[in-house]
XYZ file of N, CA and C in Angstrom:
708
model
N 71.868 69.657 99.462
C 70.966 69.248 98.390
C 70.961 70.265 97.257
N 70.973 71.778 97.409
C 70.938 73.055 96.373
C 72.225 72.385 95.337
N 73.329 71.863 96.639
C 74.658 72.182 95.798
C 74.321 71.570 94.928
N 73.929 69.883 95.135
C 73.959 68.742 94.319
C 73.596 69.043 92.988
N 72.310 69.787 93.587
C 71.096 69.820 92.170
C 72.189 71.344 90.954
N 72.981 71.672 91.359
C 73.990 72.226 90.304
C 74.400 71.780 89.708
N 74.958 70.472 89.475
C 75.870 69.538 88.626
C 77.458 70.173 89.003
N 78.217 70.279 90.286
C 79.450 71.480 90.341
C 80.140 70.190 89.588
N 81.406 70.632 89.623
C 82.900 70.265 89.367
C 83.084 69.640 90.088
N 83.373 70.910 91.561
C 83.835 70.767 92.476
C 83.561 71.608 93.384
N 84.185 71.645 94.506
C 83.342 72.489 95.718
C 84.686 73.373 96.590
N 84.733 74.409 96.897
C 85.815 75.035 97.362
C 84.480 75.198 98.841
N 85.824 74.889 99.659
C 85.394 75.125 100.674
C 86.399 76.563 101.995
N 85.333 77.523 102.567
C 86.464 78.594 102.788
C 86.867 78.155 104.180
N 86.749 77.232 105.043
C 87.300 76.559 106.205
C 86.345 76.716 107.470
N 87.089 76.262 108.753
C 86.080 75.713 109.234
C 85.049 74.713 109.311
N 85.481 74.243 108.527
C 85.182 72.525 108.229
C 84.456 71.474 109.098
N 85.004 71.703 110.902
C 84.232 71.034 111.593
C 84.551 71.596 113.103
N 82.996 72.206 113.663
C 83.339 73.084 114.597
C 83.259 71.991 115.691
N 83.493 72.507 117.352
C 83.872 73.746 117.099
C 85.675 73.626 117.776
N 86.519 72.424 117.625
C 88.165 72.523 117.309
C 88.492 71.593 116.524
N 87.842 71.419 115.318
C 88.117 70.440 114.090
C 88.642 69.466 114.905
N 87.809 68.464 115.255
C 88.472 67.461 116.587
C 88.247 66.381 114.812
N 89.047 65.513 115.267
C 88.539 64.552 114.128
C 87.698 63.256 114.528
N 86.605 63.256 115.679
C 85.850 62.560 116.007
C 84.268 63.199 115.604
N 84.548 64.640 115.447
C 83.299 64.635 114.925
C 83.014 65.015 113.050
N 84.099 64.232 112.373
C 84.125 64.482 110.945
C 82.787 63.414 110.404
N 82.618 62.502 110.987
C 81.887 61.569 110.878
C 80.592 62.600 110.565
N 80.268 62.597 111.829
C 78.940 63.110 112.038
C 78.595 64.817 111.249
N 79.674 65.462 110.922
C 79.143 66.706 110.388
C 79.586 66.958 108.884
N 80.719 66.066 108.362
C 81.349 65.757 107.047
C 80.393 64.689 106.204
N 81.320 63.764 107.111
C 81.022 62.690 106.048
C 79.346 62.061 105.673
N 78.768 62.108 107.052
C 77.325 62.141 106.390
C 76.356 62.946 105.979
N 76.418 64.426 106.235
C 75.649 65.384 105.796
C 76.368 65.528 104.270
N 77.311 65.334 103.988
C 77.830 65.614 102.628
C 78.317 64.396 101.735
N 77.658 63.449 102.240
C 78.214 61.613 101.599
C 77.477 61.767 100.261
N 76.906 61.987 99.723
C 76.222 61.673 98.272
C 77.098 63.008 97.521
N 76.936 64.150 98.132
C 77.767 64.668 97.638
C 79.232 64.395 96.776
N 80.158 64.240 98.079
C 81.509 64.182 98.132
C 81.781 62.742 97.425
N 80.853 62.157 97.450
C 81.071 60.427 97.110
C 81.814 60.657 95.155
N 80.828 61.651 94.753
C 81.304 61.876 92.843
C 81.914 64.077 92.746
N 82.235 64.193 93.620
C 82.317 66.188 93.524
C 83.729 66.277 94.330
N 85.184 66.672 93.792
C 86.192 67.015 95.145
C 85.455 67.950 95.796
N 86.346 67.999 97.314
C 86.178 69.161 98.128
C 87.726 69.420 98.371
N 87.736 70.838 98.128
C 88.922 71.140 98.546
C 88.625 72.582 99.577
N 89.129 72.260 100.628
C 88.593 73.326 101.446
C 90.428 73.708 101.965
N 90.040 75.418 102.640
C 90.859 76.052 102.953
C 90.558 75.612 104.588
N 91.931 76.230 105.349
C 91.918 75.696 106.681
C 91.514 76.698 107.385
N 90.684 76.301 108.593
C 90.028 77.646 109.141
C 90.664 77.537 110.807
N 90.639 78.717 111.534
C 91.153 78.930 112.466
C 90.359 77.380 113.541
N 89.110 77.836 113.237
C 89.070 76.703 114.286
C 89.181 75.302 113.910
N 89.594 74.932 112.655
C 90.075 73.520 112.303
C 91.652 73.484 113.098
N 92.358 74.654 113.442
C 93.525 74.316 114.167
C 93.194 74.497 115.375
N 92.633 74.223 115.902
C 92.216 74.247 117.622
C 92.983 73.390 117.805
N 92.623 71.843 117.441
C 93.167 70.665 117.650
C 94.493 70.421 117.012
N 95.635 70.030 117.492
C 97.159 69.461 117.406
C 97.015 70.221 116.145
N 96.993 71.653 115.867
C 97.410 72.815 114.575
C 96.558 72.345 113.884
N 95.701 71.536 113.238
C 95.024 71.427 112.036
C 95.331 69.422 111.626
N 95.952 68.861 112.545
C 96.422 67.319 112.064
C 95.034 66.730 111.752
N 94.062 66.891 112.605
C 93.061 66.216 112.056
C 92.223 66.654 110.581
N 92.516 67.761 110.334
C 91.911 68.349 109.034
C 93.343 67.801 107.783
N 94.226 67.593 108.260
C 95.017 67.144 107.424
C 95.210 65.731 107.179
N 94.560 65.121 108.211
C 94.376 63.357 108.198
C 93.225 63.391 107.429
N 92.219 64.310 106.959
C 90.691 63.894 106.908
C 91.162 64.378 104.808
N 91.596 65.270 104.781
C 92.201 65.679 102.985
C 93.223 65.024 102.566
N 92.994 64.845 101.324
C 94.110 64.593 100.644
C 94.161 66.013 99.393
N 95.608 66.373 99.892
C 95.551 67.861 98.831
C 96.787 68.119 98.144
N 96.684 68.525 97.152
C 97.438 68.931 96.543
C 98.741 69.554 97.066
N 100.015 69.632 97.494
C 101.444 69.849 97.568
C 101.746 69.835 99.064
N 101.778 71.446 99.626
C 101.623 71.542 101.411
C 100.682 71.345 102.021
N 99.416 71.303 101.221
C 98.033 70.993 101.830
C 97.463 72.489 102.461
N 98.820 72.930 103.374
C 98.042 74.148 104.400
C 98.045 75.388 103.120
N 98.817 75.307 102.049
C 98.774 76.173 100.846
C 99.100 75.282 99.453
N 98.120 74.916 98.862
C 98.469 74.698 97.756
C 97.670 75.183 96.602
N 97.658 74.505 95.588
C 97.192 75.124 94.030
C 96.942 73.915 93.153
N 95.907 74.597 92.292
C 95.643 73.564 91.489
C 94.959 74.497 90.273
N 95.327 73.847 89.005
C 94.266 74.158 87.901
C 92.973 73.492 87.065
N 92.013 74.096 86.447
C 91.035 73.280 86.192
C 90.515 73.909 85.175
N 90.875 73.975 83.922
C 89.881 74.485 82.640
C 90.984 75.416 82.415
N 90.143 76.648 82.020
C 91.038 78.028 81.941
C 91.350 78.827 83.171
N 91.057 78.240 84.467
C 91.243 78.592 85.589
C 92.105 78.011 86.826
N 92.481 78.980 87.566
C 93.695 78.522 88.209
C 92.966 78.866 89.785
N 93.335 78.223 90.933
C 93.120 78.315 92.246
C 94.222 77.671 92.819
N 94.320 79.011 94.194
C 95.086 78.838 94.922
C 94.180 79.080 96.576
N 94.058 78.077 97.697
C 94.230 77.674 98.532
C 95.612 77.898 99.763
N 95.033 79.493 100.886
C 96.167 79.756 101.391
C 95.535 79.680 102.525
N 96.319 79.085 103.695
C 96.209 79.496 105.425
C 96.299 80.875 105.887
N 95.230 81.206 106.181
C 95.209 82.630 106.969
C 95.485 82.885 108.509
N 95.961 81.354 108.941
C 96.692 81.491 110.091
C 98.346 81.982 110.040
N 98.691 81.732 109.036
C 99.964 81.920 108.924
C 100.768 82.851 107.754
N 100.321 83.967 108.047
C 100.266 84.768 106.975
C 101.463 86.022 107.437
N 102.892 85.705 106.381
C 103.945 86.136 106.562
C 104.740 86.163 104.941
N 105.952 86.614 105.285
C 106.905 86.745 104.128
C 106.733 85.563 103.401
N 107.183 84.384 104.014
C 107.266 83.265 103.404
C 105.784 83.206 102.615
N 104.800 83.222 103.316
C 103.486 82.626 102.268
C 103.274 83.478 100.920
N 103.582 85.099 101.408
C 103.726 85.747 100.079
C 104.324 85.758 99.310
N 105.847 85.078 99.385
C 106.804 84.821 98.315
C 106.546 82.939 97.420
N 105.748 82.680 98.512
C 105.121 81.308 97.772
C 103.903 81.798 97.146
N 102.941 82.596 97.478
C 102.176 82.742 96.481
C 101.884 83.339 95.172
N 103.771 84.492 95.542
C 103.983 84.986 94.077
C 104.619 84.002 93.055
N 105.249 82.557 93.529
C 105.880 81.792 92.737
C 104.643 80.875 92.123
N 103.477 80.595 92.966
C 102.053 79.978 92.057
C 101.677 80.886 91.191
N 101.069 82.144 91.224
C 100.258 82.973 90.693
C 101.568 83.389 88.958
N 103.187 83.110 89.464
C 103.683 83.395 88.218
C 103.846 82.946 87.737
N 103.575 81.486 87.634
C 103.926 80.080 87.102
C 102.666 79.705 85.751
N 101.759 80.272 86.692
C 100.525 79.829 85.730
C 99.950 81.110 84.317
N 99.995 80.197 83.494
C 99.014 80.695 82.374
C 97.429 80.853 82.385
N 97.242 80.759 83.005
C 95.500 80.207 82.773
C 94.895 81.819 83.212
N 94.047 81.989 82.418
C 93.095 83.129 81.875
C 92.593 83.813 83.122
N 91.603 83.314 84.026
C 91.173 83.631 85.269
C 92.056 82.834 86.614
N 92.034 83.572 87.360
C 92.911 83.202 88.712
C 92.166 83.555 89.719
N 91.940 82.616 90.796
C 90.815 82.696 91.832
C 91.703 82.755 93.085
N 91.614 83.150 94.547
C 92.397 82.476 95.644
C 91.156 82.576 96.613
N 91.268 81.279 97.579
C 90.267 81.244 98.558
C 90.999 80.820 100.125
N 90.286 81.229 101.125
C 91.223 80.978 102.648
C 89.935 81.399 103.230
N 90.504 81.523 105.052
C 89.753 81.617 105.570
C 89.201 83.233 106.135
N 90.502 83.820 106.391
C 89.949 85.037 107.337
C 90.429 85.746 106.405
N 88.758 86.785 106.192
C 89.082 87.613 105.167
C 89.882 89.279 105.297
N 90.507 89.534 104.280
C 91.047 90.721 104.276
C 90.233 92.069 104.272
N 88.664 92.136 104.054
C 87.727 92.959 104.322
C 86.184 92.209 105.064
N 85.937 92.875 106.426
C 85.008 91.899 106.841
C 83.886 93.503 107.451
N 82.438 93.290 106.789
C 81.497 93.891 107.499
C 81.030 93.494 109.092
N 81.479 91.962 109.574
C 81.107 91.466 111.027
C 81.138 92.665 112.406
N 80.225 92.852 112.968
C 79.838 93.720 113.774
C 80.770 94.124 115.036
N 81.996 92.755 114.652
C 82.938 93.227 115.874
C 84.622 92.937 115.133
N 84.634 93.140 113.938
C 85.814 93.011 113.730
C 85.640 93.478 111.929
N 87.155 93.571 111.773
C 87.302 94.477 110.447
C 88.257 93.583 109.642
N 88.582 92.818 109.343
C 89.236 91.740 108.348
C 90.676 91.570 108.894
N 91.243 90.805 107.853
C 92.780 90.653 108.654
C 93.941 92.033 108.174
N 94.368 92.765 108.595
C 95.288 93.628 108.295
C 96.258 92.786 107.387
N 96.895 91.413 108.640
C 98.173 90.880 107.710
C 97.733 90.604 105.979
N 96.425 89.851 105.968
C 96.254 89.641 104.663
C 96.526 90.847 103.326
N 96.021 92.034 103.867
C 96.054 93.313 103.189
C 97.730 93.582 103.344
N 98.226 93.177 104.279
C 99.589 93.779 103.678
C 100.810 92.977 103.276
N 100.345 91.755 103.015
C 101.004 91.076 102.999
C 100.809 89.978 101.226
N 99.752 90.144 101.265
C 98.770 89.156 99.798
C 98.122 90.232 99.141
N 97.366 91.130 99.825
C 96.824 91.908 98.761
C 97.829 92.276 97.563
N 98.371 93.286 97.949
C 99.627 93.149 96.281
C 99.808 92.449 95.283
N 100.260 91.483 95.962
C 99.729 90.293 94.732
C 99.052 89.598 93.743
N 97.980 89.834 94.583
C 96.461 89.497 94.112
C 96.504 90.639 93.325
N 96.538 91.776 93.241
C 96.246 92.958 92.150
C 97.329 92.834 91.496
N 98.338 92.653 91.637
C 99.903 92.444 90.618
C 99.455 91.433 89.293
N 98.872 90.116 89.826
C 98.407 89.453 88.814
C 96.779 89.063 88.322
N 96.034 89.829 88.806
C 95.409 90.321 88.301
C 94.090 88.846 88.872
N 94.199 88.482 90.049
C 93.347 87.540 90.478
C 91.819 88.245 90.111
N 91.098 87.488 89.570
C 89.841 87.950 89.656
C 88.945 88.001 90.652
N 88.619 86.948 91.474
C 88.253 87.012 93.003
C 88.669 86.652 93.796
N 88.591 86.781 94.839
C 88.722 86.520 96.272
C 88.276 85.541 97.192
N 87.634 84.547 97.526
C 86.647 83.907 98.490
C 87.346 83.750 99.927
N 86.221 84.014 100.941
C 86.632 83.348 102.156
C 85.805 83.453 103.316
N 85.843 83.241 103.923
C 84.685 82.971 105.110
C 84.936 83.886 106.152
N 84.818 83.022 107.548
C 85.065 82.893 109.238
C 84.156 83.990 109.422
N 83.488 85.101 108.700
C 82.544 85.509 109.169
C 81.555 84.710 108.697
N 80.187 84.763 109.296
C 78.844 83.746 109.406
C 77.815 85.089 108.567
N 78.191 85.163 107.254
C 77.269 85.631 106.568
C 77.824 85.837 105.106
N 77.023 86.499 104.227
C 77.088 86.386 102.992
C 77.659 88.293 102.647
N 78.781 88.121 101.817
C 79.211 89.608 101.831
C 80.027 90.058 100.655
N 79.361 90.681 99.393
C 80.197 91.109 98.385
C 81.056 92.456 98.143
N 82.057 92.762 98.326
C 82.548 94.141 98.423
C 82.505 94.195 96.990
N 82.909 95.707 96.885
C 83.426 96.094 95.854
C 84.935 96.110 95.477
N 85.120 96.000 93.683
C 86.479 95.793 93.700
C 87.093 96.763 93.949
N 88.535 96.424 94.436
C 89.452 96.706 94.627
C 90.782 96.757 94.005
N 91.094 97.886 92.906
C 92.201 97.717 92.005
C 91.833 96.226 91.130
N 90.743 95.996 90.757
C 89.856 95.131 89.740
C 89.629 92.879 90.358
N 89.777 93.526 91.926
C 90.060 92.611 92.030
C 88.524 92.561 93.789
N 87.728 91.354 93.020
C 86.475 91.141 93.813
C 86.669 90.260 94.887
N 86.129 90.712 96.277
C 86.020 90.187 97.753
C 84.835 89.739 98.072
N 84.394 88.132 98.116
C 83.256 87.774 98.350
C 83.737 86.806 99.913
N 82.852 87.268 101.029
C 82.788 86.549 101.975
C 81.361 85.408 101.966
N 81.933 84.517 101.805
C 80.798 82.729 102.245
C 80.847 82.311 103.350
N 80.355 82.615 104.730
C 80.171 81.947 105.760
C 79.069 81.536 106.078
N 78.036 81.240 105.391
C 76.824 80.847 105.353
C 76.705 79.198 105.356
N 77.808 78.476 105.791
C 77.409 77.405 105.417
C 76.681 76.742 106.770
N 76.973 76.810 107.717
C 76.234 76.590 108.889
C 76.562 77.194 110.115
N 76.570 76.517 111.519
C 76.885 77.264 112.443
C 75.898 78.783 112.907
N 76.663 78.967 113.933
C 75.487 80.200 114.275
C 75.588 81.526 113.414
N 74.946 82.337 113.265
C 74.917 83.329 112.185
C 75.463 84.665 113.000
N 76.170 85.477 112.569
C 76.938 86.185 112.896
C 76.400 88.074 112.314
N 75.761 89.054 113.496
C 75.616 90.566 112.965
C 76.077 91.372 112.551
N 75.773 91.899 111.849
C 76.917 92.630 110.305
C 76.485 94.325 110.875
N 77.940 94.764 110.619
C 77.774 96.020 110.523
C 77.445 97.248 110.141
N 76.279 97.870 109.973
C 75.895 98.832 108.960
C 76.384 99.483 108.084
N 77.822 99.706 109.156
C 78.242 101.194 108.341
C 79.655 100.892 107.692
N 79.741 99.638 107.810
C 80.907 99.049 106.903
C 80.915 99.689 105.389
N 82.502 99.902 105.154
C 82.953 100.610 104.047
C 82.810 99.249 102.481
N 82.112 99.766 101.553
C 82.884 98.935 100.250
C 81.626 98.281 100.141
N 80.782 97.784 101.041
C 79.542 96.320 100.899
C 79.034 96.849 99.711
N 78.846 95.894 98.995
C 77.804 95.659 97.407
C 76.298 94.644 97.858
N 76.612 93.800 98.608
C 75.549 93.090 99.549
C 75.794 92.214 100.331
N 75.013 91.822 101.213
C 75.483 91.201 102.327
C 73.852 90.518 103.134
N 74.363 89.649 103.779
C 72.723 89.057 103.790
C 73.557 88.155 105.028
N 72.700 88.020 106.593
C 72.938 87.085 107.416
C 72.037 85.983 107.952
N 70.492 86.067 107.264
C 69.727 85.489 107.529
C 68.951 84.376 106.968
N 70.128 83.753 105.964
C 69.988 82.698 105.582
C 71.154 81.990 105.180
N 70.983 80.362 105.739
C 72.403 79.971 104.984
C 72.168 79.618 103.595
N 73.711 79.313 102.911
C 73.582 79.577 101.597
C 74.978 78.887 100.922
N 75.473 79.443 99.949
C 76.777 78.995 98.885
C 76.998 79.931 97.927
N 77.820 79.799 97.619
C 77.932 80.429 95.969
C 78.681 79.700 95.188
N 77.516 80.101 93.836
C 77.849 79.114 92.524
C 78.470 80.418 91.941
N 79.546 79.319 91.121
C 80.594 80.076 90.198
C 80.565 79.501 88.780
N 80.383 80.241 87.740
C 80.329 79.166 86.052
C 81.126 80.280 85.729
N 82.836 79.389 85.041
C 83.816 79.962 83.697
C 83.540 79.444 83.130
N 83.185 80.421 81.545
C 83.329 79.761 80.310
C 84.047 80.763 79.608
N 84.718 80.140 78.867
C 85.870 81.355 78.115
C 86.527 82.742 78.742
N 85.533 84.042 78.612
C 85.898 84.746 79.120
C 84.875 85.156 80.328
N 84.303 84.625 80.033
C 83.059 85.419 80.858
C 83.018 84.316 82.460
N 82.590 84.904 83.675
C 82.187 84.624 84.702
C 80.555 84.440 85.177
N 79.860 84.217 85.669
C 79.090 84.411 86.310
C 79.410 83.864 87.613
N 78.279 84.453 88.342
C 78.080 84.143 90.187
C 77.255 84.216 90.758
N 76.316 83.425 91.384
C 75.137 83.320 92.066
C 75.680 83.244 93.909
N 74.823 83.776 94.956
C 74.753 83.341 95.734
C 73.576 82.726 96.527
N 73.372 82.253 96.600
C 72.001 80.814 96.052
C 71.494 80.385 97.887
N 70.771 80.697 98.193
C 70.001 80.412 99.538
C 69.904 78.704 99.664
N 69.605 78.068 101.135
C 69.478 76.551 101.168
C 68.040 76.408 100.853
N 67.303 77.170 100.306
C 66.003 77.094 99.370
C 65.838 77.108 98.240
N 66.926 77.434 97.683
C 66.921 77.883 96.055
C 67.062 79.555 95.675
N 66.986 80.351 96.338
C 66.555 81.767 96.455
C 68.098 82.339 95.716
N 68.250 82.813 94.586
C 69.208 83.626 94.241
C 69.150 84.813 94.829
N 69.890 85.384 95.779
C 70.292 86.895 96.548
C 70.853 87.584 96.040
N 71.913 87.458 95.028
C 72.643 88.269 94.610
C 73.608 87.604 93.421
N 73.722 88.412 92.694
C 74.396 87.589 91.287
C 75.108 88.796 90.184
N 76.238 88.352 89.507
C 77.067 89.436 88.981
C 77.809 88.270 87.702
N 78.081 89.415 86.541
C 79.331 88.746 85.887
C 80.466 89.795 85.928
N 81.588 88.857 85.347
C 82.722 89.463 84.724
C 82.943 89.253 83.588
N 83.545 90.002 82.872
C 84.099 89.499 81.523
C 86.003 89.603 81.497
N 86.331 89.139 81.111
C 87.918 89.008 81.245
C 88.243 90.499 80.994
N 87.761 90.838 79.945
C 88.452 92.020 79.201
C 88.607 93.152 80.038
N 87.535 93.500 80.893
C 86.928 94.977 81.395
C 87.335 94.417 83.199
N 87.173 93.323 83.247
C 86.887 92.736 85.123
C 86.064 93.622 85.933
N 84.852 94.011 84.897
C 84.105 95.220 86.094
C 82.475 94.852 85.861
N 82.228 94.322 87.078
C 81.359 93.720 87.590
C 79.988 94.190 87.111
N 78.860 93.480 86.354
C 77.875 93.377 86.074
C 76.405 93.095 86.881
N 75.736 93.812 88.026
C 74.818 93.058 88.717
C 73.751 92.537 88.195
N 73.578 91.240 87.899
C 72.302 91.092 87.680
C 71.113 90.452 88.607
N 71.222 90.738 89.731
C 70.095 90.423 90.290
C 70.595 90.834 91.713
N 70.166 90.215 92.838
C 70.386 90.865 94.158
C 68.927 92.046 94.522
């Protein structure tokens, strides 16, 4: 209902889509009707999450989208902004030499990428994906992506940038909530005790970002400006 009352575009989703082995018998019941007024006028384009491949690799999350090119990685543009959509199950040579051929292709002003398992994670029993960091990070700072999104941890988590390039974890969308680690390196904020989203508005150069509680409650909020890419807090 928060999302609705935004007016989005569209909705990036960081995966995990339908717990708990993306079976496609229960899309019904946790997709299509908790999010039917939604999805009926808003795309969703969601990234694939480990446990959407429980079941036959991900077939049922790929019967349930229709996406843009490979589906398990593709891209799309929208305004002055570009997104790319990568599997963090399968994260090797090949995906990085495909994601340097999206990210060089495009013109567009701001460049976003979203997936599932993130490359920096505060979660109380694990520390992000190594492969992602050595394999995509480069990239992402080579061309100068402005953020990051991605989930599979069950909380809300903004690092700081990194060679000008911002790490926001969204796992707040449901499911059980997951304990964050104190003494984690980089956190700007982080919050596990409510679910939530984050709103994103480009206009020209400038960014903003809310991360917006299922009450309305703004937690934390920042801009960018193209020129500088160095983060503004305004609220949190």
């Amino acid at each position: 209902q928060q999302v609705e009352q935004q007016g989005v575009d569209f909705v990036l989703h960081t995966g995990d889509v339908v717990y708990p082995k993306g079976e496609d018998k229960n899309y019904p019941a946790r997709v299509y009707l908790p999010y039917k007024s939604l999805i009926a006028r808003v795309p969703l384009f969601p990234a694939i999450g480990n446990h959407d491949i429980k079941t036959a690799d991900g077939q049922p999350w790929l019967n349930n989208f229709v996406l843009p090119g490979e589906e398990r990685f593709y891209s799309f543009s929208y305004g002055n902004a570009f997104f790319v959509a990568l599997d963090s199950s399968y994260i090797n040579l090949n995906s990085a030499r495909w994601l340097e051929a999206q990210l060089t292709r495009t013109d567009k002003l701001w460049k976003f990428i979203f997936f599932h398992i993130p490359p920096f994670s505060n979660h109380k029993d694990r520390y992000g994906s190594v492969e992602a960091i050595r394999f995509w990070l480069p990239l992402f700072e080579k061309y100068k992506v402005a953020v990051v999104f991605s989930g599979h941890d069950h909380m809300y988590t903004r690092f700081g940038p990194t060679n000008g390039v911002h790490y926001i974890v969204e796992g707040l969308g449901g499911s059980s909530l997951h304990e964050i680690n104190p003494k984690a390196k980089g956190v700007l904020f982080t919050n596990n005790t409510e679910y939530g989203f984050g709103l994103m508005k480009v206009a020209g150069d400038k960014l903003t970002f809310q991360h917006i509680t299922a009450n309305g409650k703004v937690l934390d909020a920042f801009t960018l400006t193209k020129q500088s890419a160095v983060a503004t807090p305004t609220g949190g």
